[in-house]
Coordinates of C-alpha atoms in Angstrom, one line a residue:
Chain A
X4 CA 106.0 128.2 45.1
X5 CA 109.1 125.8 44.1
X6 CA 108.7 121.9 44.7
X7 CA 110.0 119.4 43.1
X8 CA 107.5 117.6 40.5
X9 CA 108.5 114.2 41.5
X10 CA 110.6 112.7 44.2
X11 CA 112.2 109.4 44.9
X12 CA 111.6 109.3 48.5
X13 CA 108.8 110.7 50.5
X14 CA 110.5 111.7 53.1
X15 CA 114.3 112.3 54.0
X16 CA 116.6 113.0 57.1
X17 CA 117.2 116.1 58.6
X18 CA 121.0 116.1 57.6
X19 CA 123.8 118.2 59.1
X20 CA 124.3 121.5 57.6
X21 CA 128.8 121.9 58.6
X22 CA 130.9 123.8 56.6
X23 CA 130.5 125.7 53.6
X24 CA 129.3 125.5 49.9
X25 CA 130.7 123.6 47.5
X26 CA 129.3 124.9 44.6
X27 CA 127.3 128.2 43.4
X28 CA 129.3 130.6 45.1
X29 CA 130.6 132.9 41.9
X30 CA 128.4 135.2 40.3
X31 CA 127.7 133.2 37.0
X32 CA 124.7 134.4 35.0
X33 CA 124.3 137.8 36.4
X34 CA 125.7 141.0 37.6
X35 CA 125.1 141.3 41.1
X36 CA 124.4 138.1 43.7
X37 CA 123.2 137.6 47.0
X38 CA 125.4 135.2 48.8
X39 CA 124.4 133.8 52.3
X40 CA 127.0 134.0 55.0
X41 CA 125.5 131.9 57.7
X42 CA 123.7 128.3 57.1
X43 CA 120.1 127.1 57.3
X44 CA 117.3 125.6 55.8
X45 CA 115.4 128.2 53.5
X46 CA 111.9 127.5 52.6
X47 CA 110.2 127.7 49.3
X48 CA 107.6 130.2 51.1
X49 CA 110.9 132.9 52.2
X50 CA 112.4 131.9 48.3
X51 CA 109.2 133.2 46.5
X52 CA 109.0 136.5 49.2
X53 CA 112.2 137.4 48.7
X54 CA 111.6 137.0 44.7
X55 CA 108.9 138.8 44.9
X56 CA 110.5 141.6 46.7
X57 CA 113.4 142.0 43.7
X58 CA 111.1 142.1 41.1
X59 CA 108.8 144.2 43.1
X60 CA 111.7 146.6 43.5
X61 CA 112.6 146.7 39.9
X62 CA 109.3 147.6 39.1
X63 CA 110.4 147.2 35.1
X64 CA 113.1 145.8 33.6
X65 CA 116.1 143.4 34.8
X66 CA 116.3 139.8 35.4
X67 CA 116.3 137.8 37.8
X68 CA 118.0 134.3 38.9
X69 CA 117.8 131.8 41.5
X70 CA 120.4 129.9 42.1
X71 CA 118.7 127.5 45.3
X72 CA 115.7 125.2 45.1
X73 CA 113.7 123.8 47.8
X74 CA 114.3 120.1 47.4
X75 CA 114.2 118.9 50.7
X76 CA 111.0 117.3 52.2
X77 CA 110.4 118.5 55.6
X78 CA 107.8 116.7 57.8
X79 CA 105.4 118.0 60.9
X80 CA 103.0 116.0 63.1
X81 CA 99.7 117.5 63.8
X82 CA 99.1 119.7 66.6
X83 CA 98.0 117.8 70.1
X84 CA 99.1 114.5 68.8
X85 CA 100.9 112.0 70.9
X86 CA 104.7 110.9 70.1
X87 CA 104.7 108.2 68.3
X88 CA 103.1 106.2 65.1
X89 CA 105.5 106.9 62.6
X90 CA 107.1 109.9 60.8
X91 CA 104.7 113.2 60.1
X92 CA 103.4 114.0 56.8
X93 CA 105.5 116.6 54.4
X94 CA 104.6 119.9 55.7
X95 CA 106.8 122.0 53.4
X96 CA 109.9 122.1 51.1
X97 CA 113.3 123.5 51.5
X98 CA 116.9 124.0 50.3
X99 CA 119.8 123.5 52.4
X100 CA 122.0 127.1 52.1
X101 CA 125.5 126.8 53.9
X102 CA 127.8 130.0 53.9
X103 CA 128.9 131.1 50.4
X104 CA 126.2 129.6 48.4
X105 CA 124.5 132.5 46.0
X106 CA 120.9 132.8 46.5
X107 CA 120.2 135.3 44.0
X108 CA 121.3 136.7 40.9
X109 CA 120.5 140.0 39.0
X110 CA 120.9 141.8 36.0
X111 CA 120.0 144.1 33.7
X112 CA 119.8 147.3 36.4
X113 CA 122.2 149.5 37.7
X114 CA 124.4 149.1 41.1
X115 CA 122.2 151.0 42.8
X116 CA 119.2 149.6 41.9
X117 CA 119.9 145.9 42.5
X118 CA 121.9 146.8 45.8
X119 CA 118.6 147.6 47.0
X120 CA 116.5 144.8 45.4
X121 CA 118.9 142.6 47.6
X122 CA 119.0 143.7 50.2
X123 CA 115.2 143.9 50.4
X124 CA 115.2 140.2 49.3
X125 CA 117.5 139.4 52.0
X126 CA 115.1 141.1 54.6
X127 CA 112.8 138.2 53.8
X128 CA 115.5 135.0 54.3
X129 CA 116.4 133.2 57.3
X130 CA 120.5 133.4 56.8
X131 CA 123.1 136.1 56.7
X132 CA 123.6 137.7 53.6
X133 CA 126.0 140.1 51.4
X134 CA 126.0 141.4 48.0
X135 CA 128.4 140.7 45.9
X136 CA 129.3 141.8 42.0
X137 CA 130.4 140.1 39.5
X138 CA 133.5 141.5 38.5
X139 CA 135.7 140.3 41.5
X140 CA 133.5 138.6 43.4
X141 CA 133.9 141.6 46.4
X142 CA 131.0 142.9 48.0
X143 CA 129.5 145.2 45.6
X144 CA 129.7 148.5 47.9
X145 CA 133.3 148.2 48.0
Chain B
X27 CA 150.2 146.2 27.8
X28 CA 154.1 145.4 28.5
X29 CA 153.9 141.8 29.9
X30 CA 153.8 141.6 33.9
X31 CA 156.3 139.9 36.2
X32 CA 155.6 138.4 39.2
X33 CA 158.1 137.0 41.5
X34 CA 157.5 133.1 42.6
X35 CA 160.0 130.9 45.4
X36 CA 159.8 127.1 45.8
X37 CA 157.4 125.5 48.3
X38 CA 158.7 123.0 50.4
X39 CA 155.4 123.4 52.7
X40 CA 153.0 120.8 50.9
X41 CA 149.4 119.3 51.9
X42 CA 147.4 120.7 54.6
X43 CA 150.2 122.4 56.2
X44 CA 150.2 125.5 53.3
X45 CA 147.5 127.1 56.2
X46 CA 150.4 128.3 58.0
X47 CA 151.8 129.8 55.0
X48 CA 148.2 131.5 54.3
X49 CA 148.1 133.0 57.7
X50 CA 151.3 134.5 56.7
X51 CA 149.8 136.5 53.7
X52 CA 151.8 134.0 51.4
X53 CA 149.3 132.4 48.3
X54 CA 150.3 128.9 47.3
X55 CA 150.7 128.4 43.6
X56 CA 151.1 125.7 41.2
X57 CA 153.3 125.6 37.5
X58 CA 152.5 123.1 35.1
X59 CA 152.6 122.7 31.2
X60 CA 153.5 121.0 28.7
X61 CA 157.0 118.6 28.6
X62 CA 157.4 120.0 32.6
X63 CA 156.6 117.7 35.6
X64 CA 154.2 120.3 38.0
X65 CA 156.1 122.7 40.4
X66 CA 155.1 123.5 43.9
X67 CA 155.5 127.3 44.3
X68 CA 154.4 130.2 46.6
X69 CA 154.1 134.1 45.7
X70 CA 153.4 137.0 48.6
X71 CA 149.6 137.2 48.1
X72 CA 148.7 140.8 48.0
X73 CA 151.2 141.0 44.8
X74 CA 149.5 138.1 43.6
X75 CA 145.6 139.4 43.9
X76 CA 146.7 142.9 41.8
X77 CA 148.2 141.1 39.4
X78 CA 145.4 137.9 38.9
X79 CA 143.0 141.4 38.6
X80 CA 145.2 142.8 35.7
X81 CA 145.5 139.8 33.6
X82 CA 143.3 137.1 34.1
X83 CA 143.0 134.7 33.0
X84 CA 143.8 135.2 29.3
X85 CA 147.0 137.5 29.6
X86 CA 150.7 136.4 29.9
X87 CA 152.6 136.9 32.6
X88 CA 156.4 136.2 33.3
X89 CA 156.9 133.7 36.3
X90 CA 160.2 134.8 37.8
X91 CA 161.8 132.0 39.9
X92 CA 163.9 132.4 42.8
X93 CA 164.7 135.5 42.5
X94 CA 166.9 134.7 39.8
X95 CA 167.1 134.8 35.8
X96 CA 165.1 131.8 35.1
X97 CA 161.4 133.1 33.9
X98 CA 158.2 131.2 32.5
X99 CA 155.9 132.5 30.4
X100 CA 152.7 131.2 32.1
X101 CA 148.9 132.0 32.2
X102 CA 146.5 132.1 35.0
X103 CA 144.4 128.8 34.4
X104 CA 142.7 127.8 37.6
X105 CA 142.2 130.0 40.8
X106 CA 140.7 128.4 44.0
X107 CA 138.7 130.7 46.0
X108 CA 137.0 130.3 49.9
X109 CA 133.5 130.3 49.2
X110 CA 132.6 133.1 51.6
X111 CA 135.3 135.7 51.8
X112 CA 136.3 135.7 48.7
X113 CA 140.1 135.0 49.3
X114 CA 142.5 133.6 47.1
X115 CA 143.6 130.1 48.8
X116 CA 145.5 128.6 45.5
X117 CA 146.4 129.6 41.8
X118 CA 147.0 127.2 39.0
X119 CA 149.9 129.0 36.2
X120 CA 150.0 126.8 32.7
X121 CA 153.4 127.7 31.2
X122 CA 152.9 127.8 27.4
X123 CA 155.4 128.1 24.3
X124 CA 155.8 131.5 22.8
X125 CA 155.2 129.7 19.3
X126 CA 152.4 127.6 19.7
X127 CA 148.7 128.8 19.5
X128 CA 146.6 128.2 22.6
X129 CA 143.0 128.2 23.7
X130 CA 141.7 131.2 26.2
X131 CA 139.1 133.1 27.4
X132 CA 138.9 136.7 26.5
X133 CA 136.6 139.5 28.3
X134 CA 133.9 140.9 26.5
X135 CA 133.2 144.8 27.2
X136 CA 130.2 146.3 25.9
X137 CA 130.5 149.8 24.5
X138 CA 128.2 152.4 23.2
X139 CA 124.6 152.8 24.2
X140 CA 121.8 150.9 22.9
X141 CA 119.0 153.2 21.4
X142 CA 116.6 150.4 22.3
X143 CA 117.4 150.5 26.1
X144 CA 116.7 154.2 25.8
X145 CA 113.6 154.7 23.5
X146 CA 112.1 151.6 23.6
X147 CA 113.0 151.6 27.9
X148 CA 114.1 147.7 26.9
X149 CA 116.5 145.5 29.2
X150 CA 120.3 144.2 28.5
X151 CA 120.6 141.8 29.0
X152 CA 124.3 139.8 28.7
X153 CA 124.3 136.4 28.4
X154 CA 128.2 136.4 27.7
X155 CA 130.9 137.5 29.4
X156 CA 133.9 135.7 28.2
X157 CA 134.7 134.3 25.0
X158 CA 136.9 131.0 23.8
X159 CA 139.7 132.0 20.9
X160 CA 142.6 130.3 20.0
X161 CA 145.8 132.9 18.8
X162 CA 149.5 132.7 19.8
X163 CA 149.8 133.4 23.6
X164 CA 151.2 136.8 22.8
X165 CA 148.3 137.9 20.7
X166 CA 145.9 137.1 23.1
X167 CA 143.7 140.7 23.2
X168 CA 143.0 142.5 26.7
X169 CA 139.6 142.4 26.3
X170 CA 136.9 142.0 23.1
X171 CA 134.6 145.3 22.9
X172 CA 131.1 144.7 21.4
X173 CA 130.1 148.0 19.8
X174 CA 126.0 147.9 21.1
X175 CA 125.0 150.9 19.4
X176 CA 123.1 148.9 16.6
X177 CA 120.7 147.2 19.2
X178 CA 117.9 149.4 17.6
X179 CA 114.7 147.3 18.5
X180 CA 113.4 145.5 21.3
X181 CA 114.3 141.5 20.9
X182 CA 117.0 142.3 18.7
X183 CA 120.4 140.4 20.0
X184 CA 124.2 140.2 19.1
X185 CA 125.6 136.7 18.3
X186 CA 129.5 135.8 18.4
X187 CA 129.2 135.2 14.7
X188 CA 128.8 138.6 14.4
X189 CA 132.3 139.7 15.8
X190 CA 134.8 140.3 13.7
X191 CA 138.3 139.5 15.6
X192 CA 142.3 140.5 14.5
X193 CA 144.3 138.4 12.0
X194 CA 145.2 135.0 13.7
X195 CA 142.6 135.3 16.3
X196 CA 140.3 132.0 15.8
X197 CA 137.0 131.9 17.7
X198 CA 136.2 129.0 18.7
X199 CA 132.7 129.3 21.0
X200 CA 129.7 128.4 19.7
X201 CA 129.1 130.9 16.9
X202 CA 125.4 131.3 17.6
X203 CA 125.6 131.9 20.6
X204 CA 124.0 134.8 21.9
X205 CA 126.2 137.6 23.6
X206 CA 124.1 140.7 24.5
X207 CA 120.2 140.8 23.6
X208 CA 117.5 143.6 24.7
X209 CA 114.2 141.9 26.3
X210 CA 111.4 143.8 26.2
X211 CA 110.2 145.8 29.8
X212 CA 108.0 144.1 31.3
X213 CA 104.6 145.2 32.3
X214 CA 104.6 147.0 35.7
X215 CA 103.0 145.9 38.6
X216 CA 99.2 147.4 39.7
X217 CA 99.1 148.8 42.3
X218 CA 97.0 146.5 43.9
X219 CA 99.9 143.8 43.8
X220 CA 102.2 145.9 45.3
X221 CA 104.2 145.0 48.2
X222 CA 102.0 144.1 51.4
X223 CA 100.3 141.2 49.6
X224 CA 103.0 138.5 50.3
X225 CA 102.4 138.1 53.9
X226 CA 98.5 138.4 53.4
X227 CA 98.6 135.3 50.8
X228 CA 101.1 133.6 53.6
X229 CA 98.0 134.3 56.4
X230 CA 95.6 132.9 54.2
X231 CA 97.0 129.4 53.1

């Protein structure tokens, strides 16, 4: 699974997640992209099932890219613990999607093919998703 | 290709208030270039979406403004889109000098089949789409087709050194840099990875 190999902080704030993405939202190294419509946090667990699930689905063949990477540190308190003492430990790692970021890149396959793959990844992934293609940027079934 | 008109008005709406002008199916545009201070225009934006998919952002096309005589020869240079739908929300034009060479982005389109993709069941894989020439602004070509019948065995790639362009057409990308190579299948799965193990390996960390 994804996590950073070294961090300045421990542990960071939970942020706000308003408005939409500023960057990675064209199709830039492959042919067909997976681009989340709704915001949240995704975690590297959902970002390595839903990998898993395109190359799975290729079965040979194609490539894949991924455009997000867990590098937020999120933190949990043990179970039956009282409130208080300071700030959990880092339970897990995740990226922070807003609407229009691309999660997922493709190539090397036909429409079809990678239509499928993403949609199968997007099964796995906490947001809203469509496919989109490269050559205009509209959603790929169009 | 006969070069394509497009017919542009004056903007008086500036800063955030161009939404109204959005919601009225009207694109906000900008015209800059050399020895010209930038203009503020506005095109209807259905006209403007078939014509930014026709040429680019390496073609010419004829600015006409006002409705009048007055026409720029321009190119697309910047296009500002809304990160979920899609939409066109703004469109840079760079007018350029009929007689001066420029820098642009051409297509490339891959034609032919390549034996390796068939016999050797390899992958293309393109790691180029567009390339950087410099040529007068009417020479520009549509598009740059990279014959891939001569991608014989698996690894083997296609480099931009290895195109071979019109007279005064001057590439200037990085000439080895790799436009279309075939990677070698990969190994496929057992069937005892196959889907159904993710969530188990989830249950048992």
């Amino acid at each position: 699974m994804f996590q950073p190999k070294r961090i300045k902080y421990r542990k960071a704030h939970r942020g706000r997640r308003r408005g939409n993405s500023l960057a990675g939202s064209q199709v830039t190294f492959g042919d067909y992209g997976l681009k989340a419509t709704s915001p949240a946090w995704v975690t590297a667990r959902q970002i390595e099932a839903a990998r898993r699930a395109i190359t799975r689905h290729f079965r040979r063949g194609g490539q894949v890219w991924i455009r997000v990477f867990p590098d937020k540190p999120v933190t949990s308190k043990p179970a039956e613990t009282r409130m208080g003492s300071g700030k959990g430990a880092v339970d897990h790692w995740v990226a922070v999607v807003r609407p229009g970021r691309i999660l997922f890149e493709v190539a090397g396959v036909g429409q079809e093919l990678a239509k499928e793959a993403l949609e199968l990844a997007s099964q796995k992934l906490p947001v809203n998703t469509t496919v989109i293609s490269r050559s205009d940027g509209q959603a790929a079934s169009e | 290709m006969d070069t394509m008109t497009i017919d542009v008005f004056t903007r008086d709406v500036l800063g955030k208030k161009v939404e109204t002008l959005r919601r009225k199916g009207i694109t906000p545009l900008h015209l800059y270039g050399k020895g010209m201070s930038s203009r503020s225009l506005q095109a209807d934006g259905s006209t403007l979406i078939k014509l930014i998919s026709q040429v680019g952002h390496h073609i010419p096309v004829y600015l006409k403004l006002d409705g009048g005589k007055e026409r720029e020869l321009a190119f697309v240079r910047e296009i500002q889109r809304h990160p979920v739908t899609n939409r066109i929300l703004h469109a840079d034009f760079y007018r350029v000098d009929v007689r001066q060479s420029i820098k642009g982005e051409v297509p490339i389109t891959l034609v032919g089949e390549a034996p390796a993709v068939q016999v050797h069941r390899g992958t293309l894989i393109q790691n180029l789409h567009r390339i950087s020439v410099e040529c007068l602004p009417m020479d520009m070509p549509e598009r740059i087709e990279v014959d891939i019948s001569i991608l014989v065995e698996l690894n083997q790639s296609l480099r931009v050194s290895d195109l071979t362009l019109g007279p005064g057409i001057t590439i200037t990308s990085d000439l080895e840099e790799v436009i279309v190579r075939v990677s070698p299948p990969r190994a496929e799965l057992p069937t005892a990875e196959r889907p159904g193990t993710v969530q188990e390996e989830q249950e048992k960390q």
